[in-house]
mmCIF file of C-alpha atoms in Angstrom:
data_model
loop_
_atom_site.group_PDB
_atom_site.id
_atom_site.type_symbol
_atom_site.label_atom_id
_atom_site.label_comp_id
_atom_site.label_asym_id
_atom_site.label_seq_id
_atom_site.Cartn_x
_atom_site.Cartn_y
_atom_site.Cartn_z
ATOM 1 C CA UNK O 266 34.793 -3.644 40.901
ATOM 2 C CA UNK O 267 32.497 -6.652 40.934
ATOM 3 C CA UNK O 268 33.362 -10.161 39.767
ATOM 4 C CA UNK O 269 31.145 -9.628 36.696
ATOM 5 C CA UNK O 270 32.910 -6.378 35.821
ATOM 6 C CA UNK O 271 36.295 -8.096 36.183
ATOM 7 C CA UNK O 272 35.299 -11.016 33.974
ATOM 8 C CA UNK O 273 33.704 -8.991 31.200
ATOM 9 C CA UNK O 274 35.711 -5.796 31.415
ATOM 10 C CA UNK O 275 32.519 -3.732 31.618
ATOM 11 C CA UNK O 276 29.927 -2.929 34.184
ATOM 12 C CA UNK O 277 26.605 -4.715 33.899
ATOM 13 C CA UNK O 278 23.748 -2.762 32.390
ATOM 14 C CA UNK O 279 21.865 -0.741 34.945
ATOM 15 C CA UNK O 280 18.191 0.141 34.867
ATOM 16 C CA UNK O 281 19.066 3.620 33.658
ATOM 17 C CA UNK O 282 21.216 2.318 30.798
ATOM 18 C CA UNK O 283 18.517 -0.131 29.702
ATOM 19 C CA UNK O 284 15.952 2.680 29.651
ATOM 20 C CA UNK O 285 18.372 4.812 27.644
ATOM 21 C CA UNK O 286 18.822 1.999 25.126
ATOM 22 C CA UNK O 287 15.073 1.682 24.749
ATOM 23 C CA UNK O 288 14.587 5.418 24.345
ATOM 24 C CA UNK O 289 16.945 5.539 21.356
ATOM 25 C CA UNK O 290 14.729 3.508 18.963
ATOM 26 C CA UNK O 291 11.621 5.226 20.302
ATOM 27 C CA UNK O 292 13.055 8.665 19.632
ATOM 28 C CA UNK O 293 14.103 7.596 16.152
ATOM 29 C CA UNK O 294 10.655 6.173 15.437
ATOM 30 C CA UNK O 295 8.988 9.340 16.718
ATOM 31 C CA UNK O 296 11.301 11.519 14.614
ATOM 32 C CA UNK O 297 10.707 9.430 11.479
ATOM 33 C CA UNK O 298 6.946 9.397 12.109
ATOM 34 C CA UNK O 299 6.836 13.168 12.533
ATOM 35 C CA UNK O 300 8.990 13.774 9.454
ATOM 36 C CA UNK O 301 6.922 11.435 7.264
ATOM 37 C CA UNK O 302 3.693 12.928 8.584
ATOM 38 C CA UNK O 303 4.893 16.412 7.703
ATOM 39 C CA UNK O 304 5.971 15.191 4.248
ATOM 40 C CA UNK O 305 2.580 13.599 3.592
ATOM 41 C CA UNK O 306 0.760 16.761 4.685
ATOM 42 C CA UNK O 307 3.007 18.883 2.459
ATOM 43 C CA UNK O 308 2.427 16.607 -0.542
ATOM 44 C CA UNK O 309 -1.323 16.621 0.099
ATOM 45 C CA UNK O 310 -1.282 20.424 0.156
ATOM 46 C CA UNK O 311 0.819 20.615 -3.001
ATOM 47 C CA UNK O 312 -1.552 18.298 -4.877
ATOM 48 C CA UNK O 313 -4.549 20.439 -3.911
ATOM 49 C CA UNK O 314 -3.171 23.962 -4.267
ATOM 50 C CA UNK O 315 -0.464 23.763 -6.933
ATOM 51 C CA UNK O 316 -0.047 22.338 -10.423
ATOM 52 C CA UNK O 317 -1.581 23.319 -13.727
ATOM 53 C CA UNK O 318 -4.332 25.142 -11.808
ATOM 54 C CA UNK O 319 -3.252 26.955 -8.654
ATOM 55 C CA UNK O 320 -5.397 28.245 -5.831
ATOM 56 C CA UNK O 321 -4.495 30.342 -2.800
ATOM 57 C CA UNK O 322 -4.869 29.072 0.750
ATOM 58 C CA UNK O 323 -7.529 31.716 1.665
ATOM 59 C CA UNK O 324 -9.592 30.768 -1.398
ATOM 60 C CA UNK O 325 -9.291 27.075 -0.578
ATOM 61 C CA UNK O 326 -10.397 27.650 3.004
ATOM 62 C CA UNK O 327 -13.291 29.742 1.726
ATOM 63 C CA UNK O 328 -14.357 26.899 -0.579
ATOM 64 C CA UNK O 329 -14.186 24.466 2.319
ATOM 65 C CA UNK O 330 -16.468 26.832 4.193
ATOM 66 C CA UNK O 331 -19.076 26.648 1.424
ATOM 67 C CA UNK O 332 -18.213 29.669 -0.711
ATOM 68 C CA UNK O 333 -18.511 29.117 -4.469
ATOM 69 C CA UNK O 334 -15.788 30.535 -6.680
ATOM 70 C CA UNK O 335 -16.692 30.173 -10.391
ATOM 71 C CA UNK O 336 -14.432 27.643 -12.072
ATOM 72 C CA UNK O 337 -12.172 27.124 -9.086
ATOM 73 C CA UNK O 338 -14.767 25.425 -6.901
ATOM 74 C CA UNK O 339 -15.397 22.649 -9.393
ATOM 75 C CA UNK O 340 -11.728 22.069 -10.241
ATOM 76 C CA UNK O 341 -10.579 22.020 -6.631
ATOM 77 C CA UNK O 342 -13.538 20.485 -4.789
ATOM 78 C CA UNK O 343 -14.615 17.945 -7.413
ATOM 79 C CA UNK O 344 -11.285 17.026 -8.999
ATOM 80 C CA UNK O 345 -8.111 17.947 -7.138
ATOM 81 C CA UNK O 346 -9.304 17.379 -3.564
ATOM 82 C CA UNK O 347 -10.893 13.946 -4.206
ATOM 83 C CA UNK O 348 -7.798 12.865 -6.141
ATOM 84 C CA UNK O 349 -5.488 13.925 -3.322
ATOM 85 C CA UNK O 350 -7.575 12.282 -0.599
ATOM 86 C CA UNK O 351 -8.007 9.073 -2.604
ATOM 87 C CA UNK O 352 -4.254 9.005 -3.216
ATOM 88 C CA UNK O 353 -3.619 9.483 0.500
ATOM 89 C CA UNK O 354 -5.970 6.671 1.530
ATOM 90 C CA UNK O 355 -4.977 4.278 -1.254
ATOM 91 C CA UNK O 356 -1.261 4.779 -0.661
ATOM 92 C CA UNK O 357 -1.599 4.195 3.070
ATOM 93 C CA UNK O 358 -3.711 1.085 2.522
ATOM 94 C CA UNK O 359 -1.319 -0.368 -0.056
ATOM 95 C CA UNK O 360 1.639 0.410 2.206
ATOM 96 C CA UNK O 361 0.192 -1.454 5.196
ATOM 97 C CA UNK O 362 -0.900 -4.409 3.025
ATOM 98 C CA UNK O 363 2.580 -4.760 1.571
ATOM 99 C CA UNK O 364 4.263 -4.545 4.978
ATOM 100 C CA UNK O 365 1.931 -7.221 6.380
ATOM 101 C CA UNK O 366 2.691 -9.776 3.673
ATOM 102 C CA UNK O 367 6.409 -8.988 3.510
ATOM 103 C CA UNK O 368 6.800 -9.322 7.284
ATOM 104 C CA UNK O 369 4.552 -12.364 7.614
ATOM 105 C CA UNK O 370 6.325 -14.256 4.820
ATOM 106 C CA UNK O 371 9.727 -12.705 5.668
ATOM 107 C CA UNK O 372 10.426 -11.858 2.050
ATOM 108 C CA UNK O 373 10.469 -8.372 0.441
ATOM 109 C CA UNK O 374 9.030 -9.839 -2.767
ATOM 110 C CA UNK O 375 5.883 -11.025 -0.998
ATOM 111 C CA UNK O 376 3.761 -7.925 -1.582
ATOM 112 C CA UNK O 377 0.172 -8.068 -2.914
ATOM 113 C CA UNK O 378 1.072 -6.473 -6.247
ATOM 114 C CA UNK O 379 3.879 -8.970 -6.887
ATOM 115 C CA UNK O 380 2.082 -12.178 -5.859
ATOM 116 C CA UNK O 381 -1.124 -11.445 -7.766
ATOM 117 C CA UNK O 382 -3.577 -10.409 -5.051
ATOM 118 C CA UNK O 383 -3.974 -6.857 -6.354
ATOM 119 C CA UNK O 384 -4.447 -8.135 -9.893
ATOM 120 C CA UNK O 385 -7.021 -10.645 -8.670
ATOM 121 C CA UNK O 386 -8.998 -7.710 -7.308
ATOM 122 C CA UNK O 387 -8.399 -5.822 -10.545
ATOM 123 C CA UNK O 388 -9.578 -8.650 -12.808
ATOM 124 C CA UNK O 389 -12.824 -9.268 -10.941
ATOM 125 C CA UNK O 390 -13.542 -5.539 -10.749
ATOM 126 C CA UNK O 391 -13.082 -5.233 -14.514
ATOM 127 C CA UNK O 392 -15.283 -8.298 -15.068
ATOM 128 C CA UNK O 393 -17.993 -6.752 -12.883
ATOM 129 C CA UNK O 394 -17.890 -3.483 -14.852
ATOM 130 C CA UNK O 395 -17.541 -4.917 -18.353
ATOM 131 C CA UNK O 396 -19.723 -8.028 -18.141
ATOM 132 C CA UNK O 397 -22.396 -6.972 -15.657
ATOM 133 C CA UNK O 398 -22.327 -3.160 -15.669
ATOM 134 C CA UNK O 399 -21.688 -2.947 -11.923
ATOM 135 C CA UNK O 400 -20.936 0.489 -10.477
ATOM 136 C CA UNK O 401 -20.091 2.026 -7.101
ATOM 137 C CA UNK O 402 -19.863 -0.205 -4.039
ATOM 138 C CA UNK O 403 -20.574 -3.303 -6.127
ATOM 139 C CA UNK O 404 -17.171 -2.936 -7.772
ATOM 140 C CA UNK O 405 -15.512 -2.916 -4.349
ATOM 141 C CA UNK O 406 -17.359 -6.085 -3.376
ATOM 142 C CA UNK O 407 -16.261 -7.789 -6.600
ATOM 143 C CA UNK O 408 -12.660 -6.710 -6.025
ATOM 144 C CA UNK O 409 -12.654 -8.089 -2.471
ATOM 145 C CA UNK O 410 -14.065 -11.421 -3.637
ATOM 146 C CA UNK O 411 -11.468 -11.669 -6.408
ATOM 147 C CA UNK O 412 -8.576 -10.850 -4.088
ATOM 148 C CA UNK O 413 -9.726 -13.402 -1.500
ATOM 149 C CA UNK O 414 -10.154 -16.111 -4.143
ATOM 150 C CA UNK O 415 -6.700 -15.486 -5.607
ATOM 151 C CA UNK O 416 -5.111 -15.424 -2.140
ATOM 152 C CA UNK O 417 -6.787 -18.731 -1.273
ATOM 153 C CA UNK O 418 -5.768 -20.275 -4.596
ATOM 154 C CA UNK O 419 -2.138 -19.186 -4.210
ATOM 155 C CA UNK O 420 -2.027 -20.486 -0.639
ATOM 156 C CA UNK O 421 -3.428 -23.880 -1.629
ATOM 157 C CA UNK O 422 -1.125 -24.287 -4.624
ATOM 158 C CA UNK O 423 1.931 -23.204 -2.621
ATOM 159 C CA UNK O 424 1.241 -25.495 0.347
ATOM 160 C CA UNK O 425 4.455 -27.239 1.355
ATOM 161 C CA UNK O 426 6.573 -25.200 -1.082
ATOM 162 C CA UNK O 427 7.682 -22.469 1.326
ATOM 163 C CA UNK O 428 7.678 -18.714 0.829
ATOM 164 C CA UNK O 429 9.640 -18.840 -2.430
ATOM 165 C CA UNK O 430 7.133 -21.240 -3.973
ATOM 166 C CA UNK O 431 4.246 -18.995 -2.972
ATOM 167 C CA UNK O 432 5.938 -15.974 -4.541
ATOM 168 C CA UNK O 433 6.628 -17.794 -7.819
ATOM 169 C CA UNK O 434 3.061 -19.086 -8.025
ATOM 170 C CA UNK O 435 1.805 -15.603 -7.196
ATOM 171 C CA UNK O 436 3.870 -14.031 -9.970
ATOM 172 C CA UNK O 437 2.323 -16.493 -12.419
ATOM 173 C CA UNK O 438 -1.153 -15.663 -11.101
ATOM 174 C CA UNK O 439 -0.461 -11.945 -11.514
ATOM 175 C CA UNK O 440 0.544 -12.461 -15.160
ATOM 176 C CA UNK O 441 -2.618 -14.474 -15.808
ATOM 177 C CA UNK O 442 -4.814 -11.812 -14.196
ATOM 178 C CA UNK O 443 -3.183 -9.044 -16.219
ATOM 179 C CA UNK O 444 -3.908 -11.011 -19.394
ATOM 180 C CA UNK O 445 -7.510 -11.476 -18.257
ATOM 181 C CA UNK O 446 -7.923 -7.719 -17.731
ATOM 182 C CA UNK O 447 -6.524 -6.980 -21.194
ATOM 183 C CA UNK O 448 -8.874 -9.555 -22.772
ATOM 184 C CA UNK O 449 -11.933 -8.185 -20.994
ATOM 185 C CA UNK O 450 -11.120 -4.641 -22.070
ATOM 186 C CA UNK O 451 -10.687 -5.755 -25.673
ATOM 187 C CA UNK O 452 -14.213 -7.223 -25.643
ATOM 188 C CA UNK O 453 -15.891 -4.271 -23.885
ATOM 189 C CA UNK O 454 -17.889 -1.477 -25.502
ATOM 190 C CA UNK O 455 -16.379 1.990 -25.527
ATOM 191 C CA UNK O 456 -18.133 3.315 -22.405
ATOM 192 C CA UNK O 457 -17.336 0.300 -20.239
ATOM 193 C CA UNK O 458 -13.778 0.192 -21.554
ATOM 194 C CA UNK O 459 -13.243 3.819 -20.521
ATOM 195 C CA UNK O 460 -14.649 3.098 -17.047
ATOM 196 C CA UNK O 461 -12.442 0.029 -16.685
ATOM 197 C CA UNK O 462 -9.199 1.544 -18.026
ATOM 198 C CA UNK O 463 -8.262 2.504 -14.465
ATOM 199 C CA UNK O 464 -7.502 -1.166 -13.786
ATOM 200 C CA UNK O 465 -4.708 -1.386 -16.335
ATOM 201 C CA UNK O 466 -2.098 0.557 -14.375
ATOM 202 C CA UNK O 467 -3.901 2.421 -11.606
ATOM 203 C CA UNK O 468 -5.085 6.012 -11.809
ATOM 204 C CA UNK O 469 -6.553 8.776 -9.655
ATOM 205 C CA UNK O 470 -7.947 10.670 -12.653
ATOM 206 C CA UNK O 471 -11.435 9.230 -12.142
ATOM 207 C CA UNK O 472 -11.496 9.878 -8.382
ATOM 208 C CA UNK O 473 -14.787 11.040 -6.902
ATOM 209 C CA UNK O 474 -16.276 11.549 -3.456
ATOM 210 C CA UNK O 475 -18.104 8.215 -3.535
ATOM 211 C CA UNK O 476 -14.855 6.273 -3.915
ATOM 212 C CA UNK O 477 -13.174 8.365 -1.234
ATOM 213 C CA UNK O 478 -16.056 7.737 1.177
ATOM 214 C CA UNK O 479 -16.147 3.971 0.567
ATOM 215 C CA UNK O 480 -12.411 3.599 1.078
ATOM 216 C CA UNK O 481 -12.380 5.865 4.153
ATOM 217 C CA UNK O 482 -15.206 3.950 5.859
ATOM 218 C CA UNK O 483 -13.558 0.615 5.057
ATOM 219 C CA UNK O 484 -10.246 1.752 6.543
ATOM 220 C CA UNK O 485 -12.009 2.921 9.715
ATOM 221 C CA UNK O 486 -13.048 -0.707 10.256
ATOM 222 C CA UNK O 487 -9.796 -2.309 9.084
ATOM 223 C CA UNK O 488 -7.244 -0.179 10.927
ATOM 224 C CA UNK O 489 -8.299 -1.392 14.408
ATOM 225 C CA UNK O 490 -7.955 -4.991 13.165
ATOM 226 C CA UNK O 491 -4.530 -4.102 11.792
ATOM 227 C CA UNK O 492 -3.483 -2.656 15.138
ATOM 228 C CA UNK O 493 -4.744 -5.788 16.898
ATOM 229 C CA UNK O 494 -2.762 -8.009 14.528
ATOM 230 C CA UNK O 495 0.485 -6.037 14.677
ATOM 231 C CA UNK O 496 1.601 -7.859 17.831
ATOM 232 C CA UNK O 497 0.952 -11.193 16.118
ATOM 233 C CA UNK O 498 2.890 -9.966 13.081
ATOM 234 C CA UNK O 499 5.968 -9.198 15.184
ATOM 235 C CA UNK O 500 5.831 -12.770 16.473
ATOM 236 C CA UNK O 501 5.611 -14.260 12.973
ATOM 237 C CA UNK O 502 8.681 -12.321 11.856
ATOM 238 C CA UNK O 503 10.686 -14.523 14.233
ATOM 239 C CA UNK O 504 9.617 -17.685 12.371
ATOM 240 C CA UNK O 505 6.755 -20.090 12.984
ATOM 241 C CA UNK O 506 8.649 -22.333 15.438
ATOM 242 C CA UNK O 507 9.883 -19.427 17.542
ATOM 243 C CA UNK O 508 6.472 -17.767 17.479
ATOM 244 C CA UNK O 509 4.794 -20.992 18.617
ATOM 245 C CA UNK O 510 7.345 -21.347 21.392
ATOM 246 C CA UNK O 511 6.514 -17.840 22.592
ATOM 247 C CA UNK O 512 2.831 -18.698 22.823
ATOM 248 C CA UNK O 513 1.508 -17.318 19.518
ATOM 249 C CA UNK O 514 -1.292 -19.176 17.772
ATOM 250 C CA UNK O 515 0.443 -19.216 14.373
ATOM 251 C CA UNK O 516 -2.411 -20.565 12.169
ATOM 252 C CA UNK O 517 -4.928 -18.123 13.642
ATOM 253 C CA UNK O 518 -2.483 -15.210 13.355
ATOM 254 C CA UNK O 519 -1.722 -16.036 9.719
ATOM 255 C CA UNK O 520 -5.422 -16.282 8.879
ATOM 256 C CA UNK O 521 -6.246 -12.936 10.509
ATOM 257 C CA UNK O 522 -3.311 -11.123 8.940
ATOM 258 C CA UNK O 523 -3.933 -12.655 5.512
ATOM 259 C CA UNK O 524 -7.578 -11.557 5.506
ATOM 260 C CA UNK O 525 -6.707 -8.042 6.692
ATOM 261 C CA UNK O 526 -3.845 -7.779 4.188
ATOM 262 C CA UNK O 527 -6.041 -8.938 1.305
ATOM 263 C CA UNK O 528 -8.767 -6.424 2.192
ATOM 264 C CA UNK O 529 -6.221 -3.611 2.506
ATOM 265 C CA UNK O 530 -4.949 -4.450 -0.985
ATOM 266 C CA UNK O 531 -8.351 -5.080 -2.589
ATOM 267 C CA UNK O 532 -10.196 -1.940 -1.482
ATOM 268 C CA UNK O 533 -7.750 0.648 -2.879
ATOM 269 C CA UNK O 534 -7.465 -1.461 -6.031
ATOM 270 C CA UNK O 535 -11.234 -1.209 -6.472
ATOM 271 C CA UNK O 536 -11.048 2.563 -5.954
ATOM 272 C CA UNK O 537 -7.950 3.451 -7.991
ATOM 273 C CA UNK O 538 -6.744 0.309 -9.746
ATOM 274 C CA UNK O 539 -3.550 -1.680 -9.092
ATOM 275 C CA UNK O 540 -1.145 1.235 -8.546
ATOM 276 C CA UNK O 541 2.090 -0.531 -9.322
ATOM 277 C CA UNK O 542 4.803 -1.188 -6.724
ATOM 278 C CA UNK O 543 3.386 0.992 -3.919
ATOM 279 C CA UNK O 544 2.832 -2.021 -1.648
ATOM 280 C CA UNK O 545 6.191 -3.412 -2.767
ATOM 281 C CA UNK O 546 8.205 -0.268 -1.997
ATOM 282 C CA UNK O 547 6.566 1.026 1.182
ATOM 283 C CA UNK O 548 7.532 -1.721 3.614
ATOM 284 C CA UNK O 549 11.279 -1.882 2.809
ATOM 285 C CA UNK O 550 11.610 1.917 2.795
ATOM 286 C CA UNK O 551 9.818 2.204 6.143
ATOM 287 C CA UNK O 552 11.953 -0.589 7.560
ATOM 288 C CA UNK O 553 15.142 1.138 6.449
ATOM 289 C CA UNK O 554 14.023 4.448 7.958
ATOM 290 C CA UNK O 555 13.124 2.678 11.212
ATOM 291 C CA UNK O 556 16.561 1.135 11.705
ATOM 292 C CA UNK O 557 15.738 -2.254 10.198
ATOM 293 C CA UNK O 558 12.532 -2.814 12.184
ATOM 294 C CA UNK O 559 9.258 -3.324 10.311
ATOM 295 C CA UNK O 560 6.553 -0.775 11.121
ATOM 296 C CA UNK O 561 3.009 -0.763 9.781
ATOM 297 C CA UNK O 562 2.229 2.878 10.524
ATOM 298 C CA UNK O 563 5.474 4.029 8.892
ATOM 299 C CA UNK O 564 4.687 1.859 5.857
ATOM 300 C CA UNK O 565 1.292 3.601 5.646
ATOM 301 C CA UNK O 566 2.945 7.026 5.658
ATOM 302 C CA UNK O 567 5.541 5.974 3.067
ATOM 303 C CA UNK O 568 2.823 4.538 0.814
ATOM 304 C CA UNK O 569 0.781 7.731 1.048
ATOM 305 C CA UNK O 570 3.854 9.859 0.284
ATOM 306 C CA UNK O 571 4.755 7.721 -2.755
ATOM 307 C CA UNK O 572 1.274 7.952 -4.287
ATOM 308 C CA UNK O 573 0.872 11.677 -3.624
ATOM 309 C CA UNK O 574 4.308 12.517 -5.041
ATOM 310 C CA UNK O 575 3.771 10.254 -8.044
ATOM 311 C CA UNK O 576 0.331 11.739 -8.708
ATOM 312 C CA UNK O 577 1.661 15.302 -8.718
ATOM 313 C CA UNK O 578 4.361 14.249 -11.176
ATOM 314 C CA UNK O 579 1.856 12.320 -13.325
ATOM 315 C CA UNK O 580 -0.555 15.264 -13.555
ATOM 316 C CA UNK O 581 2.031 17.994 -14.140
ATOM 317 C CA UNK O 582 5.030 16.354 -15.842
ATOM 318 C CA UNK O 583 3.613 16.773 -19.347
ATOM 319 C CA UNK O 584 1.566 19.967 -19.909
ATOM 320 C CA UNK O 585 -1.974 19.201 -21.010
ATOM 321 C CA UNK O 586 -1.682 15.456 -20.320
ATOM 322 C CA UNK O 587 -2.631 13.698 -17.079
ATOM 323 C CA UNK O 588 -0.836 10.364 -16.872
ATOM 324 C CA UNK O 589 -2.054 7.467 -14.714
ATOM 325 C CA UNK O 590 -0.256 7.535 -11.378
ATOM 326 C CA UNK O 591 0.641 3.864 -11.842
ATOM 327 C CA UNK O 592 2.905 4.786 -14.742
ATOM 328 C CA UNK O 593 5.085 6.884 -12.423
ATOM 329 C CA UNK O 594 5.103 4.383 -9.538
ATOM 330 C CA UNK O 595 5.915 1.622 -12.012
ATOM 331 C CA UNK O 596 8.893 3.601 -13.265
ATOM 332 C CA UNK O 597 10.069 3.993 -9.659
ATOM 333 C CA UNK O 598 9.461 0.407 -8.614
ATOM 334 C CA UNK O 599 10.858 -1.487 -11.581
ATOM 335 C CA UNK O 600 14.535 -0.535 -10.944
ATOM 336 C CA UNK O 601 14.132 -1.376 -7.253
ATOM 337 C CA UNK O 602 12.711 -4.796 -8.146
ATOM 338 C CA UNK O 603 15.611 -5.501 -10.513
ATOM 339 C CA UNK O 604 18.132 -4.408 -7.871
ATOM 340 C CA UNK O 605 16.478 -6.621 -5.272
ATOM 341 C CA UNK O 606 16.509 -9.654 -7.569
ATOM 342 C CA UNK O 607 20.148 -9.123 -8.504
ATOM 343 C CA UNK O 608 21.276 -8.582 -4.912
ATOM 344 C CA UNK O 609 19.316 -11.643 -3.717
ATOM 345 C CA UNK O 610 20.892 -13.767 -6.457
ATOM 346 C CA UNK O 611 24.378 -12.592 -5.516
ATOM 347 C CA UNK O 612 23.692 -13.308 -1.843
ATOM 348 C CA UNK O 613 22.538 -16.832 -2.679
ATOM 349 C CA UNK O 614 25.606 -17.468 -4.819
ATOM 350 C CA UNK O 615 27.871 -16.114 -2.091
ATOM 351 C CA UNK O 616 26.206 -18.404 0.444
#
């Protein structure tokens, strides 16, 4: 027995044991990724094939191949399929955006829907529709501008106040933006008000192929940037001083991640409205599934699963009525928010 073994009572870690320790988290991450991927695929299939109007797999494949089935083709190809795909893309985008802000600011409350970024996108999108009659890609541009402006405003006002100050200022900004949306809708004519209702709580009921295409193309450009920034994000989770000591350029990393996070929150908001609490829930759930380690791709899968499950419930819970998906996600997220606030308060009092 070596001197080290005698002093510690255990043999030093060998190369094989270190590799075994590394394989454990990797296997868990692979298992969780595969399970969530299968869940998302199953929920996507359920949203398309089942519900108030059901279609068989052979008929669906035939419709994908170009065959027209009277009645079914329109319902499936122009309603159910765009809704499911938009829910998939929006949920994934919201999930990654929430995980970025929560990890970067090291606070589970720091998600775009809590600190006002999503509602900044929502308010400017509504203003573009109601005041200027903007449609299509113009609404997405307005939403991005609004989200960036709100993010900049919150950052400036919270300078020197720490993460808690930023969150509190963001919550106030979110309340103001919600009031602005309500005011704009109250002043709109009937047609514009119906088009803009999606920005009250978030809904997939008005999904179409144009919105799916815009969001899909945007994510094709943003996901590589997200992958490039994930390494920087892991450094920021250690704290600014530690990250700087390890060689990270903290200001540049924060700027890149903030811009990417804002865009990932703004684009799905422009397509489906501010679907409540998806960004807030996805990151913590993914982190818990991954053994306490933040993961952007797991957050994307969790976000997609939440939106797809909530949409199926919203469309089919009440026969003859299709609820906005944000109503269901809000009902899921509100208790979690209350629990988080209560547990944080108890932890602070205990400390």
